[in-house]
Amino acid sequence: MSPESPLAAQGTADAAAQRDRNALLAELRTFEGRPSGLATEARDEVNQAMIRHWVDAMGDDNPVYVDEAAARANGFPGVIAPPTMLQAWIMRGYRSQPGGSWQGPRTESGEISAQEQLFAVLNAAGFTSVVATNCDQEYIRDIVLGDRLTVTSVIESVSPEKHTGLGDGHFVTTRLEYTDQHGELVATMRFRILRFRPRAARPEADTPPRPRPAITQDIAFFFEGARQGTLLIQRCAQCGQLRHPPRPACASCGSFEWDTVTSSGRGTVYSYVVVHHPQVGGFDYPLPIAVVELEEGTRLVADLIGVEPADVRIGMPVVAEMVAVDGDLTLPMFRPADSTLVGAL
Ligand SMILES: [Zn+2]
C-alpha cells in the first residue's frame, strides 16, 4: 500500500484523532481532585416550615418529620428532615446563584471555578450538551431542626470518551460533602453528568422513520390487523371481556385463551394532548394525540388526523383509518366523523 492511498490517509487521520483524544483526556484529568468551586452555606437553618412544604408536595405523611412526640417515640432526638430534602437546604434559585449565573461560584480571588474551567475545555472540544445521569446520596446522620448545612464539592473523576446513545462524550463525577455547623459530615452525594457532542442534525430531506413499536408475540396480531385494514380488539375466549392494550391473560377471569373481534372503528375522543415538544423525528408538529374510546368500550392511544389541533374536543366522534406510515408500519389513526370538519381540510 502506497503512503498516498486513501486507506493510509484514513489511518493517519485516525491516529491524529486518537492523539487529540489522548491530549484532551490528559487535560481533563488535571481537574480531578480539585474543588468544583466555593463552599456554599445554607441560607436558612433546617426548619419546620420548609419541611412542611416538602412533605405536603411529596405526599409524605410520616409523622417523624412534623411531630416532635412521634419523632421521639421512634427513637429520634426530635423532628428530623426527610433525608431526600438534602439538596433543598443548599440549592438556590437559578437567578440567585453566587456570581449571578448558572456558572456557579467564583473562587475567593474572583477567578472562575474549576468546574467552569472544566466545562469550558469540554465546550471547546465540542462536548456542548449535558445530561445528568446518576445521583447517589449517602445519609450519615439524621438532619434535625436547627442544623445549618454547608456543602463543598470536588471534581472526582472525568471518564475517557465514551460512545453513548446520545452521542460521544465524557462522564464527569462530582462528589459533594454536606457538613453541619460543627463541621461534622452529615451526608455525601455523587452527581454524574454526561457532557456530550450532539449528533449532527439530519438534513431536511433525510426524514427519519417513525419510531418502531416494540412488537411482541402478545401484540403482533394488532399490528398485523392494521396492516390488513382492520382494527382488532382482543377478547377473552372464556368470559368474553374485551381488553386493550393486548396482554396474555384476562384481568377478569384469568384465562389465557383469547380471540379477537373487529372494531367498527367508531369512537369518541376520551382525552387528548397536543404535543409541541420534544420533537422526535418521524412526526409532524403540533401533533394531536388522543385516547379514543371505541364504541365497543375499549380505549386506545392514536394520532388524530384531518383536524386542526385547536378544533379537537373531548367527546368528539371519530372514525378509524389505517394509515401506512411507511413501507412496513401501518397504524390506526382517527379523523373526525363529522364530515364538515373533515371537509375543512
Ligand atoms: Zn375472561
Short mmCIF file of C-alpha atoms and ligand atoms in Angstrom, two decimals:
data_model
loop_
_atom_site.label_atom_id
_atom_site.label_comp_id
_atom_site.label_asym_id
_atom_site.label_seq_id
_atom_site.Cartn_x
_atom_site.Cartn_y
_atom_site.Cartn_z
CA MET A 1 0.00 0.00 0.00
CA SER A 2 1.49 3.34 -1.01
CA PRO A 3 1.55 6.11 1.63
CA GLU A 4 -0.78 8.20 -0.59
CA SER A 5 -3.56 5.60 -0.66
CA PRO A 6 -6.92 6.62 0.82
CA LEU A 7 -6.65 3.87 3.43
CA ALA A 8 -3.27 5.12 4.58
CA ALA A 9 -4.61 8.68 4.74
CA GLN A 10 -7.55 7.49 6.82
CA GLY A 11 -5.15 5.67 9.12
CA THR A 12 -3.15 8.87 9.60
CA ALA A 13 -6.34 10.84 10.35
CA ASP A 14 -7.46 8.21 12.87
CA ALA A 15 -4.08 8.31 14.57
CA ALA A 16 -4.26 12.12 14.76
CA ALA A 17 -7.77 11.97 16.21
CA GLN A 18 -6.59 9.46 18.80
CA ARG A 19 -3.68 11.74 19.75
CA ASP A 20 -6.17 14.62 20.14
CA ARG A 21 -8.39 12.46 22.36
CA ASN A 22 -5.42 11.43 24.50
CA ALA A 23 -4.27 15.03 24.87
CA LEU A 24 -7.79 16.16 25.80
CA LEU A 25 -8.18 13.37 28.35
CA ALA A 26 -4.83 14.29 29.92
CA GLU A 27 -6.04 17.89 30.25
CA LEU A 28 -9.43 16.82 31.66
CA ARG A 29 -7.71 14.58 34.21
CA THR A 30 -5.83 17.57 35.67
CA PHE A 31 -9.19 18.69 37.08
CA GLU A 32 -9.67 15.51 39.12
CA GLY A 33 -9.44 16.18 42.83
CA ARG A 34 -9.92 19.94 42.51
CA PRO A 35 -12.76 21.67 44.36
CA SER A 36 -15.53 22.47 41.88
CA GLY A 37 -15.98 25.89 43.40
CA LEU A 38 -16.54 27.66 46.70
CA ALA A 39 -18.20 26.05 49.69
CA THR A 40 -21.88 27.02 49.86
CA GLU A 41 -23.62 27.63 53.16
CA ALA A 42 -27.36 27.13 53.54
CA ARG A 43 -29.26 30.39 53.75
CA ASP A 44 -31.54 29.01 56.46
CA GLU A 45 -31.33 26.61 59.33
CA VAL A 46 -33.18 23.33 58.89
CA ASN A 47 -36.69 24.43 59.77
CA GLN A 48 -40.18 23.07 60.18
CA ALA A 49 -41.79 25.37 57.61
CA MET A 50 -39.67 24.13 54.70
CA ILE A 51 -40.16 20.54 55.84
CA ARG A 52 -43.94 21.00 55.92
CA HIS A 53 -43.93 22.35 52.37
CA TRP A 54 -41.79 19.45 51.22
CA VAL A 55 -43.89 16.69 52.79
CA ASP A 56 -47.08 18.32 51.51
CA ALA A 57 -45.66 18.41 47.99
CA MET A 58 -44.41 14.83 48.23
CA GLY A 59 -47.49 13.46 49.92
CA ASP A 60 -45.28 12.01 52.68
CA ASP A 61 -47.26 11.65 55.92
CA ASN A 62 -44.51 10.12 58.08
CA PRO A 63 -45.09 11.89 61.45
CA VAL A 64 -41.38 11.98 62.41
CA TYR A 65 -40.97 14.91 60.02
CA VAL A 66 -43.59 17.10 61.69
CA ASP A 67 -44.43 15.78 65.16
CA GLU A 68 -41.90 16.07 67.99
CA ALA A 69 -43.56 13.40 70.16
CA ALA A 70 -43.82 10.92 67.27
CA ALA A 71 -40.18 11.54 66.36
CA ARG A 72 -39.00 10.86 69.95
CA ALA A 73 -41.25 7.80 70.21
CA ASN A 74 -39.45 6.45 67.15
CA GLY A 75 -36.01 6.95 68.69
CA PHE A 76 -35.06 10.24 67.06
CA PRO A 77 -33.75 13.20 69.06
CA GLY A 78 -36.64 15.31 67.75
CA VAL A 79 -38.25 16.17 64.44
CA ILE A 80 -35.95 15.19 61.58
CA ALA A 81 -35.83 16.41 57.99
CA PRO A 82 -36.68 13.95 55.22
CA PRO A 83 -33.25 12.69 54.08
CA THR A 84 -34.13 13.34 50.44
CA MET A 85 -34.50 17.07 51.25
CA LEU A 86 -30.71 17.20 51.42
CA GLN A 87 -30.22 19.43 48.40
CA ALA A 88 -33.18 21.65 49.29
CA TRP A 89 -31.26 23.14 52.23
CA ILE A 90 -28.50 24.43 49.99
CA MET A 91 -29.79 24.88 46.45
CA ARG A 92 -30.66 28.35 45.32
CA GLY A 93 -32.90 29.57 42.57
CA TYR A 94 -31.43 29.91 39.14
CA ARG A 95 -31.10 33.69 39.37
CA SER A 96 -29.68 33.81 42.89
CA GLN A 97 -26.61 31.65 42.26
CA PRO A 98 -23.49 33.23 43.68
CA GLY A 99 -21.89 35.03 40.78
CA GLY A 100 -25.31 35.71 39.29
CA SER A 101 -25.22 32.96 36.71
CA TRP A 102 -25.52 29.25 36.15
CA GLN A 103 -21.77 29.12 36.07
CA GLY A 104 -21.51 28.79 39.79
CA PRO A 105 -19.32 30.30 42.42
CA ARG A 106 -16.11 32.05 41.64
CA THR A 107 -13.01 31.39 43.68
CA GLU A 108 -12.08 33.69 46.58
CA SER A 109 -9.90 35.73 44.25
CA GLY A 110 -12.71 36.09 41.72
CA GLU A 111 -11.36 33.60 39.20
CA ILE A 112 -13.73 31.23 37.51
CA SER A 113 -14.21 27.97 39.33
CA ALA A 114 -12.51 24.71 38.36
CA GLN A 115 -15.91 23.39 37.28
CA GLU A 116 -16.39 26.32 34.91
CA GLN A 117 -12.88 25.86 33.54
CA LEU A 118 -13.52 22.15 33.01
CA PHE A 119 -16.78 22.87 31.17
CA ALA A 120 -15.01 25.47 29.03
CA VAL A 121 -12.46 22.85 27.97
CA LEU A 122 -15.24 20.39 27.14
CA ASN A 123 -17.21 23.03 25.23
CA ALA A 124 -14.16 23.98 23.19
CA ALA A 125 -13.70 20.30 22.29
CA GLY A 126 -17.29 20.14 21.03
CA PHE A 127 -18.90 18.46 24.06
CA THR A 128 -21.51 21.16 24.40
CA SER A 129 -24.57 19.19 25.53
CA VAL A 130 -25.24 17.95 29.01
CA VAL A 131 -27.46 15.41 30.71
CA ALA A 132 -27.48 14.30 34.34
CA THR A 133 -27.07 10.53 34.57
CA ASN A 134 -26.64 9.48 38.21
CA CYS A 135 -27.19 10.83 41.70
CA ASP A 136 -26.24 8.76 44.74
CA GLN A 137 -26.73 10.11 48.24
CA GLU A 138 -25.41 8.66 51.49
CA TYR A 139 -27.02 9.79 54.75
CA ILE A 140 -24.61 9.66 57.66
CA ARG A 141 -26.73 11.12 60.44
CA ASP A 142 -30.27 12.43 60.69
CA ILE A 143 -30.60 16.10 59.93
CA VAL A 144 -32.57 17.85 62.66
CA LEU A 145 -34.24 21.21 63.19
CA GLY A 146 -31.65 23.91 63.77
CA ASP A 147 -28.87 22.32 61.74
CA ARG A 148 -27.09 24.70 59.38
CA LEU A 149 -25.56 22.87 56.45
CA THR A 150 -22.63 23.71 54.23
CA VAL A 151 -21.70 21.86 51.06
CA THR A 152 -18.30 21.50 49.44
CA SER A 153 -17.72 19.73 46.16
CA VAL A 154 -14.79 18.11 44.42
CA ILE A 155 -14.44 17.01 40.80
CA GLU A 156 -13.91 13.33 41.48
CA SER A 157 -13.38 11.89 38.02
CA VAL A 158 -13.61 12.56 34.31
CA SER A 159 -14.06 9.49 32.12
CA PRO A 160 -12.34 8.76 28.81
CA GLU A 161 -14.53 9.47 25.78
CA LYS A 162 -17.46 7.04 25.69
CA HIS A 163 -19.94 6.15 22.99
CA THR A 164 -23.50 6.58 24.25
CA GLY A 165 -26.96 6.59 22.73
CA LEU A 166 -26.96 10.39 22.93
CA GLY A 167 -23.58 10.84 21.32
CA ASP A 168 -19.90 10.61 22.26
CA GLY A 169 -18.94 12.25 25.49
CA HIS A 170 -17.23 12.32 28.87
CA PHE A 171 -18.83 11.47 32.20
CA VAL A 172 -17.95 13.98 34.93
CA THR A 173 -18.50 12.85 38.52
CA THR A 174 -18.65 15.40 41.32
CA ARG A 175 -18.56 14.40 44.98
CA LEU A 176 -20.34 16.73 47.39
CA GLU A 177 -19.93 16.68 51.16
CA TYR A 178 -22.58 18.13 53.44
CA THR A 179 -21.40 19.23 56.86
CA ASP A 180 -23.24 20.77 59.81
CA GLN A 181 -22.50 23.92 61.84
CA HIS A 182 -19.82 21.97 63.77
CA GLY A 183 -18.06 20.79 60.63
CA GLU A 184 -19.36 17.25 61.13
CA LEU A 185 -20.08 15.27 57.93
CA VAL A 186 -23.82 14.50 57.70
CA ALA A 187 -24.23 13.30 54.10
CA THR A 188 -22.45 12.87 50.79
CA MET A 189 -23.67 12.95 47.23
CA ARG A 190 -22.10 11.78 43.99
CA PHE A 191 -23.53 13.54 40.99
CA ARG A 192 -22.63 12.39 37.49
CA ILE A 193 -23.29 14.16 34.25
CA LEU A 194 -22.51 13.33 30.65
CA ARG A 195 -21.08 16.15 28.59
CA PHE A 196 -21.58 15.04 25.02
CA ARG A 197 -21.19 16.12 21.42
CA PRO A 198 -24.68 16.42 19.96
CA ARG A 199 -25.20 14.38 16.84
CA ALA A 200 -25.30 16.42 13.65
CA ALA A 201 -28.84 17.34 12.66
CA ARG A 202 -30.20 15.31 9.77
CA PRO A 203 -30.73 17.18 6.54
CA GLU A 204 -34.38 18.09 5.86
CA ALA A 205 -34.75 15.62 3.01
CA ASP A 206 -33.50 12.74 5.12
CA THR A 207 -36.58 12.41 7.29
CA PRO A 208 -36.06 9.76 9.94
CA PRO A 209 -38.59 6.94 10.05
CA ARG A 210 -41.23 6.94 12.71
CA PRO A 211 -40.01 5.01 15.76
CA ARG A 212 -40.99 1.32 15.65
CA PRO A 213 -43.40 -0.05 18.23
CA ALA A 214 -41.93 -2.94 20.21
CA ILE A 215 -43.98 -5.74 18.70
CA THR A 216 -44.10 -8.80 20.94
CA GLN A 217 -45.85 -12.10 20.43
CA ASP A 218 -48.76 -10.79 22.53
CA ILE A 219 -49.49 -7.73 20.40
CA ALA A 220 -48.38 -8.81 16.91
CA PHE A 221 -51.99 -9.54 15.89
CA PHE A 222 -52.95 -5.89 16.44
CA PHE A 223 -50.35 -4.56 14.01
CA GLU A 224 -50.95 -7.37 11.54
CA GLY A 225 -54.67 -6.49 11.65
CA ALA A 226 -53.85 -2.85 10.99
CA ARG A 227 -51.72 -3.85 8.01
CA GLN A 228 -54.75 -5.70 6.64
CA GLY A 229 -57.01 -2.73 7.24
CA THR A 230 -58.83 -3.92 10.37
CA LEU A 231 -58.85 -2.59 13.90
CA LEU A 232 -58.81 -5.64 16.15
CA ILE A 233 -59.70 -5.85 19.82
CA GLN A 234 -58.57 -8.75 21.95
CA ARG A 235 -61.40 -10.75 23.53
CA CYS A 236 -61.25 -13.30 26.33
CA ALA A 237 -62.40 -16.63 24.90
CA GLN A 238 -63.57 -17.70 28.35
CA CYS A 239 -65.70 -14.79 29.61
CA GLY A 240 -65.91 -12.60 26.51
CA GLN A 241 -64.36 -9.48 28.12
CA LEU A 242 -62.65 -7.13 25.64
CA ARG A 243 -59.24 -5.73 26.53
CA HIS A 244 -56.67 -3.27 25.22
CA PRO A 245 -53.72 -2.96 25.19
CA PRO A 246 -53.30 -6.67 24.43
CA ARG A 247 -51.90 -8.88 27.17
CA PRO A 248 -51.57 -12.59 27.78
CA ALA A 249 -54.26 -13.14 30.39
CA CYS A 250 -57.76 -11.89 31.12
CA ALA A 251 -57.85 -9.49 34.08
CA SER A 252 -61.42 -10.57 34.75
CA CYS A 253 -61.25 -14.40 34.80
CA GLY A 254 -57.53 -15.14 34.38
CA SER A 255 -57.94 -17.16 31.21
CA PHE A 256 -55.07 -17.28 28.73
CA GLU A 257 -57.44 -18.18 25.91
CA TRP A 258 -58.35 -15.32 23.61
CA ASP A 259 -59.54 -14.38 20.17
CA THR A 260 -60.32 -11.06 18.55
CA VAL A 261 -63.26 -9.03 17.34
CA THR A 262 -63.11 -6.45 14.59
CA SER A 263 -63.97 -2.98 15.82
CA SER A 264 -66.37 -0.80 13.89
CA GLY A 265 -63.67 1.87 14.11
CA ARG A 266 -66.18 4.33 15.52
CA GLY A 267 -65.45 6.04 18.79
CA THR A 268 -65.09 9.31 20.62
CA VAL A 269 -62.18 11.37 21.90
CA TYR A 270 -61.93 10.42 25.57
CA SER A 271 -58.92 12.64 26.22
CA TYR A 272 -56.16 14.22 24.16
CA VAL A 273 -52.94 16.19 24.16
CA VAL A 274 -51.27 18.30 21.50
CA VAL A 275 -47.53 17.62 21.53
CA HIS A 276 -45.26 20.55 20.70
CA HIS A 277 -42.03 19.47 22.41
CA PRO A 278 -39.90 17.48 22.48
CA GLN A 279 -39.96 16.97 18.74
CA VAL A 280 -38.96 13.47 17.74
CA GLY A 281 -38.16 12.63 14.14
CA GLY A 282 -40.88 10.96 12.09
CA PHE A 283 -43.80 13.06 13.34
CA ASP A 284 -45.35 16.35 12.25
CA TYR A 285 -45.91 19.02 14.90
CA PRO A 286 -48.03 20.21 16.56
CA LEU A 287 -49.16 16.61 16.97
CA PRO A 288 -52.62 15.86 18.35
CA ILE A 289 -52.76 12.50 20.16
CA ALA A 290 -55.96 11.11 21.63
CA VAL A 291 -57.17 8.41 23.92
CA VAL A 292 -60.08 7.18 21.80
CA GLU A 293 -62.93 5.28 23.38
CA LEU A 294 -64.26 2.82 20.83
CA GLU A 295 -67.95 2.09 20.75
CA GLU A 296 -67.08 -1.47 21.83
CA GLY A 297 -65.83 0.05 25.09
CA THR A 298 -62.03 -0.31 24.95
CA ARG A 299 -59.72 2.67 24.61
CA LEU A 300 -56.54 3.15 22.65
CA VAL A 301 -53.97 5.87 22.08
CA ALA A 302 -53.65 7.09 18.49
CA ASP A 303 -52.82 10.06 16.29
CA LEU A 304 -55.65 12.37 15.29
CA ILE A 305 -55.60 13.30 11.61
CA GLY A 306 -57.62 15.59 9.40
CA VAL A 307 -58.28 18.07 12.18
CA GLU A 308 -56.66 21.27 13.37
CA PRO A 309 -55.30 20.76 16.90
CA ALA A 310 -57.39 23.71 18.10
CA ASP A 311 -60.58 22.04 16.84
CA VAL A 312 -60.16 18.83 18.86
CA ARG A 313 -62.78 18.41 21.58
CA ILE A 314 -63.32 15.79 24.26
CA GLY A 315 -66.33 13.70 23.25
CA MET A 316 -65.80 14.42 19.55
CA PRO A 317 -66.94 11.48 17.38
CA VAL A 318 -64.05 10.00 15.41
CA VAL A 319 -63.56 7.16 12.98
CA ALA A 320 -60.53 4.93 12.46
CA GLU A 321 -58.43 4.95 9.35
CA MET A 322 -55.49 2.61 8.73
CA VAL A 323 -52.52 4.72 7.72
CA ALA A 324 -49.43 3.22 6.08
CA VAL A 325 -46.83 5.30 7.90
CA ASP A 326 -44.09 3.75 5.80
CA GLY A 327 -43.29 0.55 3.97
CA ASP A 328 -43.55 -1.73 6.95
CA LEU A 329 -45.69 0.05 9.52
CA THR A 330 -49.44 0.62 9.36
CA LEU A 331 -51.19 2.25 12.31
CA PRO A 332 -54.79 3.05 13.17
CA MET A 333 -55.35 6.80 13.30
CA PHE A 334 -58.59 8.66 13.87
CA ARG A 335 -60.23 11.50 12.00
CA PRO A 336 -63.36 13.44 12.89
CA ALA A 337 -66.55 11.58 11.99
CA ASP A 338 -68.20 14.95 11.41
CA SER A 339 -67.83 15.39 7.67
CA THR A 340 -67.94 19.17 7.86
CA LEU A 341 -64.75 19.11 9.90
CA VAL A 342 -63.16 16.58 7.58
CA GLY A 343 -64.16 18.63 4.56
CA ALA A 344 -62.50 21.68 6.01
CA LEU A 345 -59.06 20.18 5.41
ZN ZN B 1 -62.00 -13.63 30.80
#
